[in-house]
mmCIF file of C-alpha atoms in Angstrom:
data_model
loop_
_atom_site.group_PDB
_atom_site.id
_atom_site.type_symbol
_atom_site.label_atom_id
_atom_site.label_comp_id
_atom_site.label_asym_id
_atom_site.label_seq_id
_atom_site.Cartn_x
_atom_site.Cartn_y
_atom_site.Cartn_z
ATOM 1 C CA MET A 6 -43.751 -37.909 -29.539
ATOM 2 C CA SER A 7 -46.902 -39.180 -27.447
ATOM 3 C CA ILE A 8 -47.638 -38.003 -23.954
ATOM 4 C CA ARG A 9 -46.074 -41.255 -22.500
ATOM 5 C CA ASN A 10 -42.730 -40.701 -24.552
ATOM 6 C CA LEU A 11 -42.750 -37.207 -22.949
ATOM 7 C CA LEU A 12 -43.696 -38.189 -19.873
ATOM 8 C CA LYS A 13 -41.050 -40.707 -19.601
ATOM 9 C CA LEU A 14 -38.153 -38.392 -21.441
ATOM 10 C CA THR A 15 -39.691 -35.716 -18.129
ATOM 11 C CA PHE A 16 -38.783 -37.810 -15.522
ATOM 12 C CA THR A 17 -35.668 -39.120 -16.916
ATOM 13 C CA THR A 18 -34.579 -35.483 -17.092
ATOM 14 C CA ILE A 19 -35.444 -34.718 -13.546
ATOM 15 C CA VAL A 20 -33.688 -37.580 -12.428
ATOM 16 C CA LEU A 21 -30.442 -36.519 -14.062
ATOM 17 C CA MET A 22 -30.783 -33.393 -12.540
ATOM 18 C CA LEU A 23 -31.027 -34.743 -8.929
ATOM 19 C CA ALA A 24 -28.219 -37.274 -8.720
ATOM 20 C CA GLY A 25 -26.200 -33.535 -9.937
ATOM 21 C CA CYS A 26 -27.354 -32.695 -5.783
ATOM 22 C CA SER A 27 -25.609 -35.775 -4.673
ATOM 23 C CA GLY A 28 -22.790 -34.692 -2.616
ATOM 24 C CA GLY A 29 -23.660 -31.342 -2.330
ATOM 25 C CA VAL A 30 -25.649 -28.618 -0.458
ATOM 26 C CA LEU A 31 -28.641 -30.308 -0.909
ATOM 27 C CA ASP A 32 -26.958 -33.137 0.362
ATOM 28 C CA PRO A 33 -26.502 -32.025 4.195
ATOM 29 C CA LYS A 34 -24.868 -34.206 6.432
ATOM 30 C CA GLY A 35 -24.443 -32.038 9.461
ATOM 31 C CA GLN A 36 -27.550 -29.702 11.445
ATOM 32 C CA VAL A 37 -25.723 -26.543 9.557
ATOM 33 C CA GLY A 38 -25.974 -28.013 6.197
ATOM 34 C CA VAL A 39 -29.503 -28.871 7.034
ATOM 35 C CA ASP A 40 -31.320 -25.688 8.330
ATOM 36 C CA GLU A 41 -29.444 -24.274 5.042
ATOM 37 C CA LYS A 42 -31.165 -26.694 2.713
ATOM 38 C CA ASN A 43 -34.157 -26.053 4.409
ATOM 39 C CA LEU A 44 -33.804 -22.632 3.741
ATOM 40 C CA ILE A 45 -33.498 -22.568 0.482
ATOM 41 C CA ILE A 46 -36.334 -24.781 -0.255
ATOM 42 C CA LEU A 47 -38.578 -22.275 1.862
ATOM 43 C CA CYS A 48 -37.368 -19.603 -0.341
ATOM 44 C CA THR A 49 -37.595 -21.086 -3.571
ATOM 45 C CA ILE A 50 -41.311 -22.108 -2.743
ATOM 46 C CA LEU A 51 -42.172 -18.691 -1.655
ATOM 47 C CA MET A 52 -40.895 -17.187 -5.428
ATOM 48 C CA LEU A 53 -42.335 -19.850 -7.115
ATOM 49 C CA ILE A 54 -46.121 -18.735 -5.866
ATOM 50 C CA VAL A 55 -45.455 -15.489 -8.266
ATOM 51 C CA VAL A 56 -43.325 -17.187 -10.598
ATOM 52 C CA ILE A 57 -45.416 -20.571 -11.766
ATOM 53 C CA PRO A 58 -48.524 -18.495 -12.011
ATOM 54 C CA VAL A 59 -46.853 -15.775 -14.722
ATOM 55 C CA ILE A 60 -45.652 -18.851 -16.389
ATOM 56 C CA VAL A 61 -48.725 -20.982 -16.713
ATOM 57 C CA LEU A 62 -51.099 -17.591 -17.013
ATOM 58 C CA THR A 63 -48.525 -16.552 -19.948
ATOM 59 C CA LEU A 64 -49.335 -19.876 -21.945
ATOM 60 C CA TYR A 65 -52.600 -19.925 -21.305
ATOM 61 C CA PHE A 66 -53.351 -16.226 -22.922
ATOM 62 C CA ALA A 67 -50.492 -16.769 -25.712
ATOM 63 C CA TRP A 68 -53.426 -19.814 -26.083
ATOM 64 C CA LYS A 69 -56.762 -18.381 -25.212
ATOM 65 C CA TYR A 70 -56.014 -15.199 -27.936
ATOM 66 C CA ARG A 71 -54.107 -17.039 -30.778
ATOM 67 C CA ALA A 72 -54.785 -15.211 -34.034
ATOM 68 C CA SER A 73 -57.499 -18.371 -35.387
ATOM 69 C CA ARG A 74 -59.761 -17.483 -31.868
ATOM 70 C CA ASP A 75 -61.678 -14.138 -33.717
ATOM 71 C CA PHE A 76 -64.616 -14.844 -31.885
ATOM 72 C CA GLU A 77 -63.094 -13.892 -28.421
ATOM 73 C CA ILE A 78 -64.130 -10.322 -26.645
ATOM 74 C CA TYR A 79 -61.987 -7.298 -27.616
ATOM 75 C CA THR A 80 -62.304 -4.976 -25.339
ATOM 76 C CA PRO A 81 -59.326 -1.602 -26.722
ATOM 77 C CA LYS A 82 -60.987 0.639 -23.614
ATOM 78 C CA TRP A 83 -60.500 -1.811 -20.851
ATOM 79 C CA ALA A 84 -57.677 -0.299 -18.520
ATOM 80 C CA HIS A 85 -58.172 -0.976 -14.727
ATOM 81 C CA SER A 86 -59.380 -3.435 -12.693
ATOM 82 C CA THR A 87 -59.049 -3.294 -8.984
ATOM 83 C CA LYS A 88 -59.367 -7.115 -8.163
ATOM 84 C CA ILE A 89 -56.287 -7.557 -9.989
ATOM 85 C CA GLU A 90 -54.432 -4.875 -8.789
ATOM 86 C CA ALA A 91 -54.605 -5.705 -5.582
ATOM 87 C CA LEU A 92 -53.922 -9.313 -6.144
ATOM 88 C CA VAL A 93 -50.729 -8.232 -8.497
ATOM 89 C CA TRP A 94 -49.709 -6.246 -5.374
ATOM 90 C CA SER A 95 -50.687 -7.661 -2.296
ATOM 91 C CA VAL A 96 -49.212 -11.478 -3.134
ATOM 92 C CA PRO A 97 -45.526 -9.974 -3.373
ATOM 93 C CA VAL A 98 -45.915 -7.483 -1.022
ATOM 94 C CA LEU A 99 -47.063 -10.444 1.446
ATOM 95 C CA ILE A 100 -43.639 -12.565 0.535
ATOM 96 C CA ILE A 101 -40.977 -9.715 0.854
ATOM 97 C CA VAL A 102 -42.424 -9.791 4.024
ATOM 98 C CA ALA A 103 -42.379 -13.582 4.890
ATOM 99 C CA LEU A 104 -38.891 -13.438 3.023
ATOM 100 C CA GLY A 105 -37.599 -10.842 4.848
ATOM 101 C CA VAL A 106 -39.065 -11.983 8.483
ATOM 102 C CA ILE A 107 -36.917 -15.656 7.238
ATOM 103 C CA THR A 108 -33.853 -13.629 5.850
ATOM 104 C CA TRP A 109 -33.710 -12.104 9.715
ATOM 105 C CA ARG A 110 -34.284 -14.763 11.813
ATOM 106 C CA SER A 111 -31.671 -17.103 9.803
ATOM 107 C CA THR A 112 -29.039 -14.721 9.494
ATOM 108 C CA ILE A 113 -29.512 -14.658 13.968
ATOM 109 C CA ALA A 114 -29.729 -18.413 13.955
ATOM 110 C CA LEU A 115 -27.121 -19.401 11.102
ATOM 111 C CA ASP A 116 -23.991 -16.849 11.899
ATOM 112 C CA PRO A 117 -20.941 -18.282 11.501
ATOM 113 C CA TYR A 118 -19.356 -17.018 14.012
ATOM 114 C CA ALA A 119 -21.372 -17.550 16.447
ATOM 115 C CA PRO A 120 -20.536 -21.299 18.356
ATOM 116 C CA LEU A 121 -23.430 -24.186 18.119
ATOM 117 C CA GLU A 122 -24.718 -24.306 21.436
ATOM 118 C CA GLY A 123 -26.326 -27.413 22.588
ATOM 119 C CA GLN A 124 -23.555 -29.598 20.738
ATOM 120 C CA GLY A 125 -20.590 -29.791 23.454
ATOM 121 C CA GLU A 126 -17.688 -28.275 23.143
ATOM 122 C CA HIS A 127 -15.601 -27.507 19.780
ATOM 123 C CA LEU A 128 -12.863 -29.010 18.714
ATOM 124 C CA THR A 129 -10.485 -25.912 17.508
ATOM 125 C CA VAL A 130 -8.949 -25.969 13.836
ATOM 126 C CA GLU A 131 -6.542 -23.323 12.712
ATOM 127 C CA VAL A 132 -6.921 -23.011 8.744
ATOM 128 C CA VAL A 133 -4.912 -21.327 6.073
ATOM 129 C CA SER A 134 -5.539 -21.199 2.852
ATOM 130 C CA LEU A 135 -2.082 -21.210 0.765
ATOM 131 C CA ASP A 136 -0.952 -21.157 -3.266
ATOM 132 C CA TRP A 137 -2.449 -23.720 -3.746
ATOM 133 C CA LYS A 138 -3.127 -26.330 -1.163
ATOM 134 C CA TRP A 139 -4.892 -26.427 2.778
ATOM 135 C CA LEU A 140 -2.975 -26.097 5.700
ATOM 136 C CA PHE A 141 -4.546 -27.379 9.161
ATOM 137 C CA ILE A 142 -3.370 -26.351 12.348
ATOM 138 C CA TYR A 143 -4.708 -28.235 15.243
ATOM 139 C CA PRO A 144 -3.245 -26.281 17.939
ATOM 140 C CA GLU A 145 -4.635 -28.651 21.140
ATOM 141 C CA GLN A 146 -3.037 -31.622 19.524
ATOM 142 C CA GLY A 147 0.047 -29.835 18.381
ATOM 143 C CA ILE A 148 -0.549 -31.192 14.862
ATOM 144 C CA ALA A 149 -1.121 -30.176 11.545
ATOM 145 C CA THR A 150 -1.334 -31.575 8.429
ATOM 146 C CA VAL A 151 -2.093 -30.650 4.172
ATOM 147 C CA ASN A 152 -5.106 -31.207 2.425
ATOM 148 C CA GLU A 153 -6.682 -33.467 4.796
ATOM 149 C CA LEU A 154 -9.301 -32.624 7.527
ATOM 150 C CA VAL A 155 -10.252 -35.043 10.565
ATOM 151 C CA PHE A 156 -12.482 -34.333 12.789
ATOM 152 C CA PRO A 157 -14.856 -36.686 15.040
ATOM 153 C CA ALA A 158 -18.499 -36.989 13.810
ATOM 154 C CA ASN A 159 -21.166 -35.075 16.543
ATOM 155 C CA LYS A 160 -18.731 -33.082 17.482
ATOM 156 C CA PRO A 161 -18.954 -29.487 16.593
ATOM 157 C CA ILE A 162 -15.807 -27.551 15.256
ATOM 158 C CA ALA A 163 -14.146 -23.958 15.521
ATOM 159 C CA PHE A 164 -12.432 -23.046 12.533
ATOM 160 C CA LYS A 165 -10.256 -20.349 12.616
ATOM 161 C CA ILE A 166 -9.242 -19.279 9.118
ATOM 162 C CA THR A 167 -7.255 -16.681 7.473
ATOM 163 C CA SER A 168 -4.424 -16.897 3.993
ATOM 164 C CA GLU A 169 -1.234 -16.669 3.450
ATOM 165 C CA ASN A 170 -1.557 -14.027 0.356
ATOM 166 C CA ALA A 171 -5.036 -14.646 -2.428
ATOM 167 C CA MET A 172 -8.368 -14.664 -0.720
ATOM 168 C CA ASN A 173 -9.829 -17.909 -1.143
ATOM 169 C CA SER A 174 -13.217 -19.349 0.360
ATOM 170 C CA PHE A 175 -13.271 -22.385 3.014
ATOM 171 C CA PHE A 176 -15.953 -24.561 2.149
ATOM 172 C CA ILE A 177 -17.283 -27.962 2.516
ATOM 173 C CA PRO A 178 -20.380 -27.999 0.816
ATOM 174 C CA GLN A 179 -22.136 -31.211 2.757
ATOM 175 C CA LEU A 180 -21.708 -29.297 6.562
ATOM 176 C CA GLY A 181 -22.893 -26.183 5.547
ATOM 177 C CA SER A 182 -21.631 -22.299 5.436
ATOM 178 C CA GLN A 183 -18.432 -21.103 3.235
ATOM 179 C CA ILE A 184 -16.190 -18.172 4.372
ATOM 180 C CA TYR A 185 -13.688 -16.336 3.030
ATOM 181 C CA SER A 186 -9.789 -16.623 4.104
ATOM 182 C CA MET A 187 -8.063 -12.841 3.994
ATOM 183 C CA ALA A 188 -4.547 -12.388 4.267
ATOM 184 C CA GLY A 189 -3.922 -10.200 7.507
ATOM 185 C CA MET A 190 -7.101 -11.265 8.767
ATOM 186 C CA GLU A 191 -9.142 -13.600 11.350
ATOM 187 C CA THR A 192 -12.615 -15.176 9.988
ATOM 188 C CA LYS A 193 -14.118 -18.009 11.803
ATOM 189 C CA LEU A 194 -16.751 -20.522 10.998
ATOM 190 C CA HIS A 195 -18.688 -23.309 13.375
ATOM 191 C CA LEU A 196 -19.355 -26.518 11.263
ATOM 192 C CA ILE A 197 -20.517 -29.955 12.849
ATOM 193 C CA ALA A 198 -21.395 -33.405 11.154
ATOM 194 C CA ASN A 199 -24.251 -34.824 12.696
ATOM 195 C CA GLU A 200 -22.852 -38.721 10.731
ATOM 196 C CA PRO A 201 -19.473 -39.957 9.432
ATOM 197 C CA GLY A 202 -18.191 -40.072 6.262
ATOM 198 C CA THR A 203 -15.453 -38.311 3.833
ATOM 199 C CA PHE A 204 -16.811 -35.054 2.530
ATOM 200 C CA LYS A 205 -15.548 -33.308 0.341
ATOM 201 C CA GLY A 206 -13.555 -29.671 0.672
ATOM 202 C CA ILE A 207 -12.917 -26.723 -1.795
ATOM 203 C CA SER A 208 -12.194 -23.315 -2.163
ATOM 204 C CA SER A 209 -15.133 -21.656 -3.797
ATOM 205 C CA ASN A 210 -13.082 -19.195 -4.933
ATOM 206 C CA TYR A 211 -10.915 -18.368 -7.692
ATOM 207 C CA SER A 212 -7.046 -17.814 -6.711
ATOM 208 C CA GLY A 213 -4.971 -18.347 -9.786
ATOM 209 C CA ALA A 214 -3.256 -20.883 -11.961
ATOM 210 C CA GLY A 215 -3.269 -24.614 -9.563
ATOM 211 C CA PHE A 216 -7.188 -23.354 -8.235
ATOM 212 C CA SER A 217 -8.714 -26.950 -9.366
ATOM 213 C CA GLY A 218 -6.466 -28.438 -7.565
ATOM 214 C CA MET A 219 -7.156 -26.948 -4.368
ATOM 215 C CA LYS A 220 -9.272 -29.752 -2.950
ATOM 216 C CA PHE A 221 -9.600 -31.284 -0.009
ATOM 217 C CA ASN A 222 -11.293 -34.465 2.586
ATOM 218 C CA ALA A 223 -13.270 -33.474 5.080
ATOM 219 C CA ILE A 224 -13.367 -36.806 7.397
ATOM 220 C CA ALA A 225 -15.930 -37.286 9.780
ATOM 221 C CA THR A 226 -14.889 -40.516 12.368
ATOM 222 C CA PRO A 227 -17.558 -42.005 13.910
ATOM 223 C CA THR A 228 -16.286 -41.487 17.247
ATOM 224 C CA GLU A 229 -13.878 -39.445 18.901
ATOM 225 C CA ALA A 230 -11.683 -42.989 19.891
ATOM 226 C CA ASP A 231 -10.886 -42.989 15.995
ATOM 227 C CA PHE A 232 -9.828 -39.998 15.859
ATOM 228 C CA ASP A 233 -7.801 -39.789 18.903
ATOM 229 C CA ALA A 234 -6.001 -42.756 17.088
ATOM 230 C CA TRP A 235 -5.745 -40.627 13.804
ATOM 231 C CA VAL A 236 -3.810 -38.195 15.818
ATOM 232 C CA GLU A 237 -1.666 -40.603 17.557
ATOM 233 C CA LYS A 238 -0.725 -41.819 13.574
ATOM 234 C CA VAL A 239 0.273 -38.250 12.882
ATOM 235 C CA LYS A 240 2.667 -37.808 15.654
ATOM 236 C CA GLN A 241 4.560 -40.691 14.851
ATOM 237 C CA GLU A 242 5.282 -38.146 11.633
ATOM 238 C CA ASP A 243 9.067 -37.251 12.319
ATOM 239 C CA THR A 244 8.547 -33.966 10.374
ATOM 240 C CA ALA A 245 8.089 -30.629 12.283
ATOM 241 C CA LEU A 246 5.808 -27.783 11.049
ATOM 242 C CA THR A 247 8.226 -24.214 12.393
ATOM 243 C CA SER A 248 8.577 -20.779 10.905
ATOM 244 C CA GLY A 249 11.181 -22.122 8.449
ATOM 245 C CA SER A 250 9.054 -25.269 6.993
ATOM 246 C CA TYR A 251 6.472 -23.427 6.685
ATOM 247 C CA LYS A 252 8.316 -20.911 3.862
ATOM 248 C CA GLU A 253 8.746 -23.842 2.237
ATOM 249 C CA LEU A 254 5.779 -25.151 2.752
ATOM 250 C CA ALA A 255 3.695 -21.859 0.971
ATOM 251 C CA GLU A 256 5.685 -21.734 -2.184
ATOM 252 C CA PRO A 257 3.156 -22.579 -4.784
ATOM 253 C CA THR A 258 2.727 -26.292 -5.656
ATOM 254 C CA GLU A 259 -0.243 -27.427 -7.763
ATOM 255 C CA ASP A 260 -2.257 -30.761 -6.887
ATOM 256 C CA HIS A 261 -0.445 -30.590 -3.481
ATOM 257 C CA PRO A 262 -0.137 -34.569 -1.736
ATOM 258 C CA VAL A 263 -1.921 -35.155 1.520
ATOM 259 C CA THR A 264 0.762 -34.144 4.438
ATOM 260 C CA TYR A 265 1.260 -34.972 7.689
ATOM 261 C CA TYR A 266 3.378 -32.835 10.562
ATOM 262 C CA GLY A 267 3.165 -34.217 13.753
ATOM 263 C CA ASP A 268 4.884 -31.827 15.804
ATOM 264 C CA VAL A 269 3.638 -27.822 15.112
ATOM 265 C CA SER A 270 5.429 -24.458 16.553
ATOM 266 C CA ASP A 271 3.239 -22.680 19.192
ATOM 267 C CA GLY A 272 1.687 -19.461 17.877
ATOM 268 C CA LEU A 273 2.191 -20.367 14.500
ATOM 269 C CA PHE A 274 -1.215 -19.384 13.285
ATOM 270 C CA HIS A 275 -0.957 -16.188 14.890
ATOM 271 C CA GLU A 276 2.080 -15.790 13.061
ATOM 272 C CA ILE A 277 0.981 -15.735 9.905
ATOM 273 C CA LEU A 278 -2.335 -13.566 10.933
ATOM 274 C CA MET A 279 0.065 -11.493 11.499
ATOM 275 C CA LYS A 280 2.302 -11.613 8.748
ATOM 276 C CA TYR A 281 1.508 -8.294 7.290
ATOM 277 C CA MET A 282 0.695 -6.408 10.165
ATOM 278 C CA LYS A 283 3.692 -5.872 11.617
ATOM 279 C CA ASP A 284 3.426 -1.965 11.093
ATOM 280 C CA HIS A 285 0.290 -1.707 12.213
ATOM 281 C CA GLY A 286 -0.370 2.069 14.708
ATOM 282 C CA SER A 287 2.847 3.401 12.862
ATOM 283 C CA MET A 288 1.932 3.563 9.665
ATOM 284 C CA ASP A 289 2.937 6.988 6.843
ATOM 285 C CA PHE A 290 0.125 9.745 8.228
ATOM 286 C CA TYR A 291 -0.945 10.361 4.703
ATOM 287 C CA SER A 292 -1.786 6.692 4.469
ATOM 288 C CA LYS A 293 -4.336 6.457 7.038
ATOM 289 C CA PRO A 294 -7.853 7.155 6.020
ATOM 290 C CA ASN A 295 -8.883 10.283 8.575
ATOM 291 C CA ASN A 296 -5.210 11.989 7.281
ATOM 292 C CA ALA A 297 -5.328 11.068 3.441
ATOM 293 C CA ALA A 298 -7.830 14.102 2.417
ATOM 294 C CA THR A 299 -6.399 17.057 4.573
ATOM 295 C CA GLY A 300 -3.907 17.306 1.248
ATOM 296 C CA MET A 301 -1.248 19.091 3.696
ATOM 297 C CA LYS A 302 2.666 18.206 2.878
ATOM 298 C CA LYS A 303 3.904 16.697 6.205
ATOM 299 C CA ALA A 304 6.727 15.432 6.947
ATOM 300 C CA MET A 305 7.737 11.259 7.282
ATOM 301 C CA PRO A 306 7.809 10.933 10.909
ATOM 302 C CA ASP A 307 11.651 9.029 11.690
ATOM 303 C CA MET A 308 12.522 5.592 12.032
ATOM 304 C CA HIS A 309 12.828 3.973 15.266
ATOM 305 C CA LYS A 310 13.474 0.352 15.423
ATOM 306 C CA GLY A 311 12.429 -0.299 12.071
ATOM 307 C CA HIS A 312 9.286 1.326 12.875
ATOM 308 C CA HIS A 313 7.481 4.960 11.926
ATOM 309 C CA GLU A 314 7.129 6.522 14.874
ATOM 310 C CA GLU A 315 3.691 8.045 15.200
ATOM 311 C CA VAL A 316 2.702 11.481 14.444
ATOM 312 C CA ASN A 317 0.386 13.991 16.994
ATOM 313 C CA GLU A 318 -1.453 16.374 15.540
#
């Protein structure tokens, strides 16, 4: 193969590989995503400072000291070089120090729980992962949707996230961080889209047979007026999301269609969150971590109003 053909093949391969970055973390549309992309590129470059010279020198030495070059100087008693030792150890140490500082600073700056400073008032969206669909509750607007998330561009969103049962991971790759959704727990995430568009949302944590269809569109409207118009459109739906209808929605379904709820019961997200926490603070004595290893038998406390009464030692 000629050098020209080799270059064409290499260029084509690079273009095809970069085409796969479209719509992913390397094609960010929000400030959080941009900061994370820059962090990934910077860390990769720092690590390549070691990787590239090692690869190049490995190929060079294999060529220079190949069997046919019997005129190269053979020095079997050579064992130490202070210059090489200093180079081999100082460069990785400096890279590790640099990566440590960058990691420490970016961990604070990109804390998913921290509101986005200087971006204005946040829009609150409560997220529930179900089998196998995403429920979005807008507590301030009193509406809910399934498998469609709509918000204004250039307005930060404060997500409160939980799960009905299995653990999932809420992820909109073009906007930034992913965060786990877990039953009985609330996690938080703050994101922003700096331009209008439709971005793919997924669960990046496998959760069973219908996992491949557990996707949604995250739509950033050009203006807040467009978002308000969409809210009014959803409010026209006669379907209400109550505790009863939620139980039906929570039944496993695959490739669930986009669904709108024009009204939502107050406190539904908190009700879902506390579903598995009703006996919190009154569990069996030996189920508590501090008492589990005592080895002493204790009688089960009496039941009172459906809960075990606390045992005081």
